[in-house]
PDB file of C-alpha atoms in Angstrom:
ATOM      1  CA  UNK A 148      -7.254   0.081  27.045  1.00 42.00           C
ATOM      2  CA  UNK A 149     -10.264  -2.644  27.429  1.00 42.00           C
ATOM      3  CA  UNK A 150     -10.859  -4.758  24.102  1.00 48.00           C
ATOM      4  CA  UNK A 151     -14.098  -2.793  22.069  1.00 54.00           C
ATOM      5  CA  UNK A 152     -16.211  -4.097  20.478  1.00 56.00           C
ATOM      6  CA  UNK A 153     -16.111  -4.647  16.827  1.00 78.00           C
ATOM      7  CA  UNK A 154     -12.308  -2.772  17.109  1.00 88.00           C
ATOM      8  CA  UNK A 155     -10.523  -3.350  14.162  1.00 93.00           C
ATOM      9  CA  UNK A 156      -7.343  -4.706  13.849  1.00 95.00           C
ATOM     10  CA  UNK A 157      -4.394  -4.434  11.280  1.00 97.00           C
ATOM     11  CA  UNK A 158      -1.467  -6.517  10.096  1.00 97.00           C
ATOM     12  CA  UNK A 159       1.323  -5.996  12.317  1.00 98.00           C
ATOM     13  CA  UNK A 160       4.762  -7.172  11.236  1.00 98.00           C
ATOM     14  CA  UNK A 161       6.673  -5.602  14.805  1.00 97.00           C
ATOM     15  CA  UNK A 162       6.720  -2.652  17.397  1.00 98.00           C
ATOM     16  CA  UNK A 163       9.399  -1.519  19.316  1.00 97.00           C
ATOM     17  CA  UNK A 164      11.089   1.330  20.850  1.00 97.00           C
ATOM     18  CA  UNK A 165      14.602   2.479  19.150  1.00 96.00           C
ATOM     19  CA  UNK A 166      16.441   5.449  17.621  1.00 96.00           C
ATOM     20  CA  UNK A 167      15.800   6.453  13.780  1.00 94.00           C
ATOM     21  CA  UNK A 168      18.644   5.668  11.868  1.00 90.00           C
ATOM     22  CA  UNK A 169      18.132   7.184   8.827  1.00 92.00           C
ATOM     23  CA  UNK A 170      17.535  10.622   6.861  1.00 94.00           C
ATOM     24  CA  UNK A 171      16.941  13.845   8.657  1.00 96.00           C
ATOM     25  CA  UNK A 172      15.936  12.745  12.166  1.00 96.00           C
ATOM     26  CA  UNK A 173      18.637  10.224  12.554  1.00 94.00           C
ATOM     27  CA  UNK A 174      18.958   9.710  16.346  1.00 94.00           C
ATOM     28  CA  UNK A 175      15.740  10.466  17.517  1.00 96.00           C
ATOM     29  CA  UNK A 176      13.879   8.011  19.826  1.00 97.00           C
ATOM     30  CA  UNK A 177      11.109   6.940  18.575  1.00 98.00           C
ATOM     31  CA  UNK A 178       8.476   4.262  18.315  1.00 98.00           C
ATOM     32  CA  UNK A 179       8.194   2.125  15.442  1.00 98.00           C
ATOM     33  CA  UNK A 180       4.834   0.698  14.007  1.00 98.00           C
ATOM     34  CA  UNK A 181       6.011  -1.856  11.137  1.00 98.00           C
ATOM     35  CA  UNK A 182       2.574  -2.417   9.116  1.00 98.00           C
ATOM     36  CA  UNK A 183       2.771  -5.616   7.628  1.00 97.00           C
ATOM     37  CA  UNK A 184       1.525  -6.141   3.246  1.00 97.00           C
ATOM     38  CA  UNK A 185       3.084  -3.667   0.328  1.00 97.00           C
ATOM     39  CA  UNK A 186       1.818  -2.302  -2.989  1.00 97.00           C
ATOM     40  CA  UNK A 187       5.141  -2.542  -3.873  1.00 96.00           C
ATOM     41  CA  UNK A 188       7.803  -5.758  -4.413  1.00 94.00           C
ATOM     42  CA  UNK A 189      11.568  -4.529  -4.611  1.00 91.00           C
ATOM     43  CA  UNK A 190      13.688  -7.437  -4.613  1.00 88.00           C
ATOM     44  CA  UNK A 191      16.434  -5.683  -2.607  1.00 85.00           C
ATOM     45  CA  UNK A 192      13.483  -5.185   0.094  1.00 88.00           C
ATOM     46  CA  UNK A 193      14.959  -6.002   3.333  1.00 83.00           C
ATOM     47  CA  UNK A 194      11.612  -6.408   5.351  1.00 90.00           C
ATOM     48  CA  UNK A 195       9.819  -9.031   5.611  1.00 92.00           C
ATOM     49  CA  UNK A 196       6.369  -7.028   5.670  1.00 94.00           C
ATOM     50  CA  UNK A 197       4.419 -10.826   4.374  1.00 94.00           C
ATOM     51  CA  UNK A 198       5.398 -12.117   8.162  1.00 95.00           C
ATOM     52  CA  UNK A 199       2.739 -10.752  10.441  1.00 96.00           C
ATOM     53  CA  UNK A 200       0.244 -11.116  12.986  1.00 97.00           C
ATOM     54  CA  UNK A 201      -3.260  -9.581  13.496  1.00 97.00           C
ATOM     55  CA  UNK A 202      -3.413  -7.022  16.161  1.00 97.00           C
ATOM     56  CA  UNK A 203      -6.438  -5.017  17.316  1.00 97.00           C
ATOM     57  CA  UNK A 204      -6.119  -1.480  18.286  1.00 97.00           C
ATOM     58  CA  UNK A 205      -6.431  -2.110  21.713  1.00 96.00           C
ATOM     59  CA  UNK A 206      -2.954  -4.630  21.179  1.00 97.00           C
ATOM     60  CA  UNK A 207      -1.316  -1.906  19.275  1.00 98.00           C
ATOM     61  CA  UNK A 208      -1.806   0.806  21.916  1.00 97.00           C
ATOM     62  CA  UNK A 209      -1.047  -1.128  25.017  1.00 97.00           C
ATOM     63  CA  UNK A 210       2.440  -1.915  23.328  1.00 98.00           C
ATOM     64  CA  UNK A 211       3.063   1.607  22.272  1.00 97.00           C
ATOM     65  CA  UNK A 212       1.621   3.035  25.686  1.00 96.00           C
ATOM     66  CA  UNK A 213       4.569   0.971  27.252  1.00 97.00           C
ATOM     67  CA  UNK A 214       7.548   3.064  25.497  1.00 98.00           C
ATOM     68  CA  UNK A 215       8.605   6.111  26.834  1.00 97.00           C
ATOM     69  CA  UNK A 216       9.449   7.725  23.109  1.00 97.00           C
ATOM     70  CA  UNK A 217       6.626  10.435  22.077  1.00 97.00           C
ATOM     71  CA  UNK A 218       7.777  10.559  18.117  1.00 98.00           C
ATOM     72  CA  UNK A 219       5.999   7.551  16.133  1.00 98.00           C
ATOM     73  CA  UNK A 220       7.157   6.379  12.925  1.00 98.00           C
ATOM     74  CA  UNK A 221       4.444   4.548  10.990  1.00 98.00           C
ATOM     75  CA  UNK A 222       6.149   1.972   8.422  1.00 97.00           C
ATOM     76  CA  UNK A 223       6.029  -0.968   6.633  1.00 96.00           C
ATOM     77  CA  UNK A 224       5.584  -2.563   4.072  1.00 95.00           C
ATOM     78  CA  UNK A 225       3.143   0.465   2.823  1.00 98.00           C
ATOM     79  CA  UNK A 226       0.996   1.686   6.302  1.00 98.00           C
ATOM     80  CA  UNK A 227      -1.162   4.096   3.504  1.00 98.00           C
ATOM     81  CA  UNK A 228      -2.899   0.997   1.493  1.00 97.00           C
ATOM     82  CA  UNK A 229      -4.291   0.034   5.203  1.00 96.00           C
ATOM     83  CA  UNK A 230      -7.849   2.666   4.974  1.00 93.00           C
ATOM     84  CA  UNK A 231      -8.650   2.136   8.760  1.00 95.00           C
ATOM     85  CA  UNK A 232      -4.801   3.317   9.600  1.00 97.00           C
ATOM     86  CA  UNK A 233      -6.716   6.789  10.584  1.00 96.00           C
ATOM     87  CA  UNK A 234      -8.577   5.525  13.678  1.00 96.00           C
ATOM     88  CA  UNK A 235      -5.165   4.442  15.817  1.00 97.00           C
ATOM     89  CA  UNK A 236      -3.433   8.171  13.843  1.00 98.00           C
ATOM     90  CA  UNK A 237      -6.536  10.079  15.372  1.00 97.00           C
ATOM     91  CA  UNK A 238      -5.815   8.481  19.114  1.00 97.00           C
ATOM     92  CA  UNK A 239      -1.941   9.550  19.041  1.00 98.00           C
ATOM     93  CA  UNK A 240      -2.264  12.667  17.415  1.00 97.00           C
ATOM     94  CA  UNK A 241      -5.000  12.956  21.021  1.00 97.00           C
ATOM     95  CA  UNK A 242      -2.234  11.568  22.883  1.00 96.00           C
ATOM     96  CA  UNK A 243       0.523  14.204  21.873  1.00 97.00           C
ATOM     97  CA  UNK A 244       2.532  11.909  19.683  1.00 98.00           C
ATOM     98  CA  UNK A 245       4.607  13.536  16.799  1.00 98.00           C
ATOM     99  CA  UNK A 246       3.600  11.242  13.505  1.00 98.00           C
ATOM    100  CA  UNK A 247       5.437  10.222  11.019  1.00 98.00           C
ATOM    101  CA  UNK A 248       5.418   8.142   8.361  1.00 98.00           C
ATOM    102  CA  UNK A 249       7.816   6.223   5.863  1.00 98.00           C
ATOM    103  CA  UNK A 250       5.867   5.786   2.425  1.00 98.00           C
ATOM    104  CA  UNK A 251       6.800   5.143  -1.017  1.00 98.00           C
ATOM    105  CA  UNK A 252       4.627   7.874  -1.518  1.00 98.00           C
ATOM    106  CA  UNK A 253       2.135   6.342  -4.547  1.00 98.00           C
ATOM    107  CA  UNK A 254      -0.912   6.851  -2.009  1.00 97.00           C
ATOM    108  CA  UNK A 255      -2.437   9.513  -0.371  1.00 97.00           C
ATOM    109  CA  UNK A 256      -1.087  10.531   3.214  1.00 98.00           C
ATOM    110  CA  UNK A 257      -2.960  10.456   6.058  1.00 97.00           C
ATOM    111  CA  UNK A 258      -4.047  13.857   7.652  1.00 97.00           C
ATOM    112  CA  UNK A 259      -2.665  13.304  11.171  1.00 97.00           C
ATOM    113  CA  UNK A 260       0.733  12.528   9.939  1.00 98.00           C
ATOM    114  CA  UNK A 261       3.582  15.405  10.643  1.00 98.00           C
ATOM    115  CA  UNK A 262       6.094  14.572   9.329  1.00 98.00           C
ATOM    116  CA  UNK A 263       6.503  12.464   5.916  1.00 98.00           C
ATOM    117  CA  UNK A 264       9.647  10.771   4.494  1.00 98.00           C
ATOM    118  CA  UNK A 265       9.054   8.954   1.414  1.00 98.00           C
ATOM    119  CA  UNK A 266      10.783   6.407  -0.487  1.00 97.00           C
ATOM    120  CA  UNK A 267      10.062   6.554  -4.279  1.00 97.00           C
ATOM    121  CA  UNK A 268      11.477   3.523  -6.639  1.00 95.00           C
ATOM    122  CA  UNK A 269      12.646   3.776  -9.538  1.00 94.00           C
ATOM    123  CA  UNK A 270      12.141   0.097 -10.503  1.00 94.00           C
ATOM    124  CA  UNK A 271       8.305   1.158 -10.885  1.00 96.00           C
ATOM    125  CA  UNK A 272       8.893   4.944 -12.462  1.00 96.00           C
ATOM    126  CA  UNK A 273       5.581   4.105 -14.784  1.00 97.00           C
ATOM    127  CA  UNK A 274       3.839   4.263 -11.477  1.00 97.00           C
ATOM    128  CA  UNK A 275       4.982   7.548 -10.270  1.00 97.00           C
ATOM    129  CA  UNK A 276       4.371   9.292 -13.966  1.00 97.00           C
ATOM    130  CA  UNK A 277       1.044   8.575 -13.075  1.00 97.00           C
ATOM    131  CA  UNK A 278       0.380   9.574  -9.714  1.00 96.00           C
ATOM    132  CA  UNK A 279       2.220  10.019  -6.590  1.00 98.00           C
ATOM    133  CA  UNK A 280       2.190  12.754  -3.801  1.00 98.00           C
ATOM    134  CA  UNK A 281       3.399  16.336  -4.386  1.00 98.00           C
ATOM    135  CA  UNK A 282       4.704  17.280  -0.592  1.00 98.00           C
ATOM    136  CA  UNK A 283       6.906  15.452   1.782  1.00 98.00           C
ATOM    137  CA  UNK A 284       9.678  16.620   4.223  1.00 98.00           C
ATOM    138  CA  UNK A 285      12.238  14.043   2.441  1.00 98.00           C
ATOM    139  CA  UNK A 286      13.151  12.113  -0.427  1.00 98.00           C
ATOM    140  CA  UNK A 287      14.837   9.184   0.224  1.00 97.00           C
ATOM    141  CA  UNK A 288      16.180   7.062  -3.132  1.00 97.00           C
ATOM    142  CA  UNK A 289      17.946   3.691  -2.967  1.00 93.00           C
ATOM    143  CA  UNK A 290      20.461   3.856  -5.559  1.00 92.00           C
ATOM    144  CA  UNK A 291      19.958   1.247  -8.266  1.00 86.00           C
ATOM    145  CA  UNK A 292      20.979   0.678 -12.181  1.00 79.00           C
ATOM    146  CA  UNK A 293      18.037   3.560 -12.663  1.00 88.00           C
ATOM    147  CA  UNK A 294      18.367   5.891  -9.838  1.00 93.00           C
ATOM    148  CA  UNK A 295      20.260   8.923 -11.863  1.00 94.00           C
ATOM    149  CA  UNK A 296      17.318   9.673 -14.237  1.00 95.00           C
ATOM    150  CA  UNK A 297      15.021   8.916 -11.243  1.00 96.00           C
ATOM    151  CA  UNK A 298      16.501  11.454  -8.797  1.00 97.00           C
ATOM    152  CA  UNK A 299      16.558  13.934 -11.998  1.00 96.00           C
ATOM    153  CA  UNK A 300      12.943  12.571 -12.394  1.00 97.00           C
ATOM    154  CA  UNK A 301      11.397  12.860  -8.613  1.00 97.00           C
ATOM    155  CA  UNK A 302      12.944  16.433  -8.399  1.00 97.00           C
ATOM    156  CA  UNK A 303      10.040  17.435 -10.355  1.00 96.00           C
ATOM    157  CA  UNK A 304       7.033  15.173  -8.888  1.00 97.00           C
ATOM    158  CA  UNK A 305       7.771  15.787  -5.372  1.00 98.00           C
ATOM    159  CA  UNK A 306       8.914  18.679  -3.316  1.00 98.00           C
ATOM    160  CA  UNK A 307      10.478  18.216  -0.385  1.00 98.00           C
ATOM    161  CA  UNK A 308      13.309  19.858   2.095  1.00 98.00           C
ATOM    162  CA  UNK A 309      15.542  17.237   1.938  1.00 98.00           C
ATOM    163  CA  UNK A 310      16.571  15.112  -0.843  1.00 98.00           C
ATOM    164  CA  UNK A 311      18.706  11.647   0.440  1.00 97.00           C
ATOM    165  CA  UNK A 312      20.260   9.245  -1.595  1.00 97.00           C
ATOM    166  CA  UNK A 313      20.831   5.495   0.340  1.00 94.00           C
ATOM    167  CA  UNK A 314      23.169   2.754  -0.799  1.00 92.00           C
ATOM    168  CA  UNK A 315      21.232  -0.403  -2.263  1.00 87.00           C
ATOM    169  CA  UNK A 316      22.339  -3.509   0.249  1.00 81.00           C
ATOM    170  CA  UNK A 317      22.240  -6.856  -1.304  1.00 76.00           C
ATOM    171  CA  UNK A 318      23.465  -9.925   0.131  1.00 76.00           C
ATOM    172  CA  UNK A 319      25.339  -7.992   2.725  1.00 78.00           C
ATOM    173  CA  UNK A 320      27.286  -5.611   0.430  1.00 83.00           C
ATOM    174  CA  UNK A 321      26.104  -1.492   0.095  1.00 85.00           C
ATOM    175  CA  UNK A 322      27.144  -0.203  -2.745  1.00 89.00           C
ATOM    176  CA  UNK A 323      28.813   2.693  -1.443  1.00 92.00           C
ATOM    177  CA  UNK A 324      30.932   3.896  -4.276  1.00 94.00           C
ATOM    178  CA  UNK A 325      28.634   3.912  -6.488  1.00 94.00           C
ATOM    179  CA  UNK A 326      26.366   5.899  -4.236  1.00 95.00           C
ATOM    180  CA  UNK A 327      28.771   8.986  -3.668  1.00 96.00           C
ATOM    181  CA  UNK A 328      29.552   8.962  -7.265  1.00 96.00           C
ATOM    182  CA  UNK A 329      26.512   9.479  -8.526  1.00 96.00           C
ATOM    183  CA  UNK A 330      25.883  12.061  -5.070  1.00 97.00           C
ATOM    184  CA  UNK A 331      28.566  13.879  -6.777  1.00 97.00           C
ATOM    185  CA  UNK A 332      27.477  14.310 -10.180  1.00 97.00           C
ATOM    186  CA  UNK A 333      23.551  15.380  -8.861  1.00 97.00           C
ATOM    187  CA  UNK A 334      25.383  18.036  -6.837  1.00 97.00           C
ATOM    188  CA  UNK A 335      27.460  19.557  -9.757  1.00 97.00           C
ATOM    189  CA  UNK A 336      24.337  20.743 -11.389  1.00 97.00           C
ATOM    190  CA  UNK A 337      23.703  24.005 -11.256  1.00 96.00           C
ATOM    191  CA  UNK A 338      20.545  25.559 -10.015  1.00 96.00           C
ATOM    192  CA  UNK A 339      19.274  22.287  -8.427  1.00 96.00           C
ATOM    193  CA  UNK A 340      18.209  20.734  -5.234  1.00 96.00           C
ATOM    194  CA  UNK A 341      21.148  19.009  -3.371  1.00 97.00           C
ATOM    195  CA  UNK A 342      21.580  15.448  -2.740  1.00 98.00           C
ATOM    196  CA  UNK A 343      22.549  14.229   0.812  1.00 97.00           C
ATOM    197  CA  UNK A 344      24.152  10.783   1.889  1.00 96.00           C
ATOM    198  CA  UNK A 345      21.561   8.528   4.383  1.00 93.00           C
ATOM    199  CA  UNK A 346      22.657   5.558   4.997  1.00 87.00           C
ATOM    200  CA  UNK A 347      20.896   2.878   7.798  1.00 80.00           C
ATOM    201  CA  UNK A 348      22.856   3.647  10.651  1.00 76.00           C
ATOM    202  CA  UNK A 349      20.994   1.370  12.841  1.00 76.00           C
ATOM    203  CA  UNK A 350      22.528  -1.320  11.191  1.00 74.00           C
ATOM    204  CA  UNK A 351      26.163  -0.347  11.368  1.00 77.00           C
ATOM    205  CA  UNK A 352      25.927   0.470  15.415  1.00 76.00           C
ATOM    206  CA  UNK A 353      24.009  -3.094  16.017  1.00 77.00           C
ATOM    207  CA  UNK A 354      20.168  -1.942  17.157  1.00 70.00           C
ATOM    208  CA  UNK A 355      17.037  -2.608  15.334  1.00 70.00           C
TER     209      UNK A 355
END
């Protein structure tokens, strides 16, 4: 695609071509659109979605033209604080791509997207009392010192088909145990959705 003029361009932290290796399409190939800047500052984040570059549209499709994956997975830092996002989301929804997009959901979601997977935190629960999205295809929690009365809480706020609860890493260590403990206890409730295990299976098989 020739350069336009006045195309805009948006912080790009990397692209590539890989497998997802999380939640409920685990496996699938897929293209990976890391948007660089966050709402949002977890201290067990393990991007680093401050270190990008500018890209123009024209950059970002060339790269993605050159993969062979048709799913995209929009990411970040937080892809739904960048307004212009729907310009390059109206070109691959044209081009046949399946969209989706990993949020922490305090934002509105694009119209193009597919299929949404959002990340709530429960470090900034004041946030998502006040506003967050009602609809996404799954949950994913991190499990921290707050994530019980979070999961409890998010059950409620957002509705989705698939609830996940991921291990916290810090400094190399997942805590694990922890993790399916506290799996176990959301699933003994009666009358409630269940909780499944997702856990970054990229990272344990070596691939980005």
């Amino acid at each position: 695609m020739s350069s336009l003029i006045n195309e805009p361009s948006f912080p790009i932290v990397e692209i590539f071509e890989s497998l997802q290796g999380e939640g409920a399409n685990t496996g699938m190939p897929s293209i990976f659109v890391r948007f660089g800047k966050c709402n949002l500052a977890c201290p067990w984040c393990d991007t680093p979605y401050n270190e990008f570059e500018s890209w123009t549209l024209s950059q970002i499709l060339a790269k993605m033209r050159s993969f062979s994956a048709k799913s995209v997975i929009i990411t970040g830092g937080e892809p739904t604080i960048h307004p212009k996002i729907v310009l390059l989301l109206d070109i691959l929804k044209k081009d046949g791509y399946f969209l989706a997009i990993e949020t922490n959901g305090l934002k509105e979601i694009p119209p193009q997207i597919d299929y949404i997977a959002t990340s709530p935190k429960a470090m900034y629960v004041e946030k998502y009392q006040r506003r967050c999205i009602k609809k996404a295809n799954e949950v994913r929690v991190v499990m921290d010192a707050q994530a019980e009365a979070f999961c409890e809480f998010i059950e409620g706020k957002i509705n989705a088909d698939y609830y996940f609860l991921s291990p916290c890493e810090v400094g190399g260590k997942m805590n694990l145990h922890e993790t399916i403990t506290l799996l176990g206890r959301l699933n003994s409730r009666a009358n409630k959705p269940k909780w499944l295990l997702s856990i970054q299976t990229h990272k344990l098989i070596g691939i980005e």
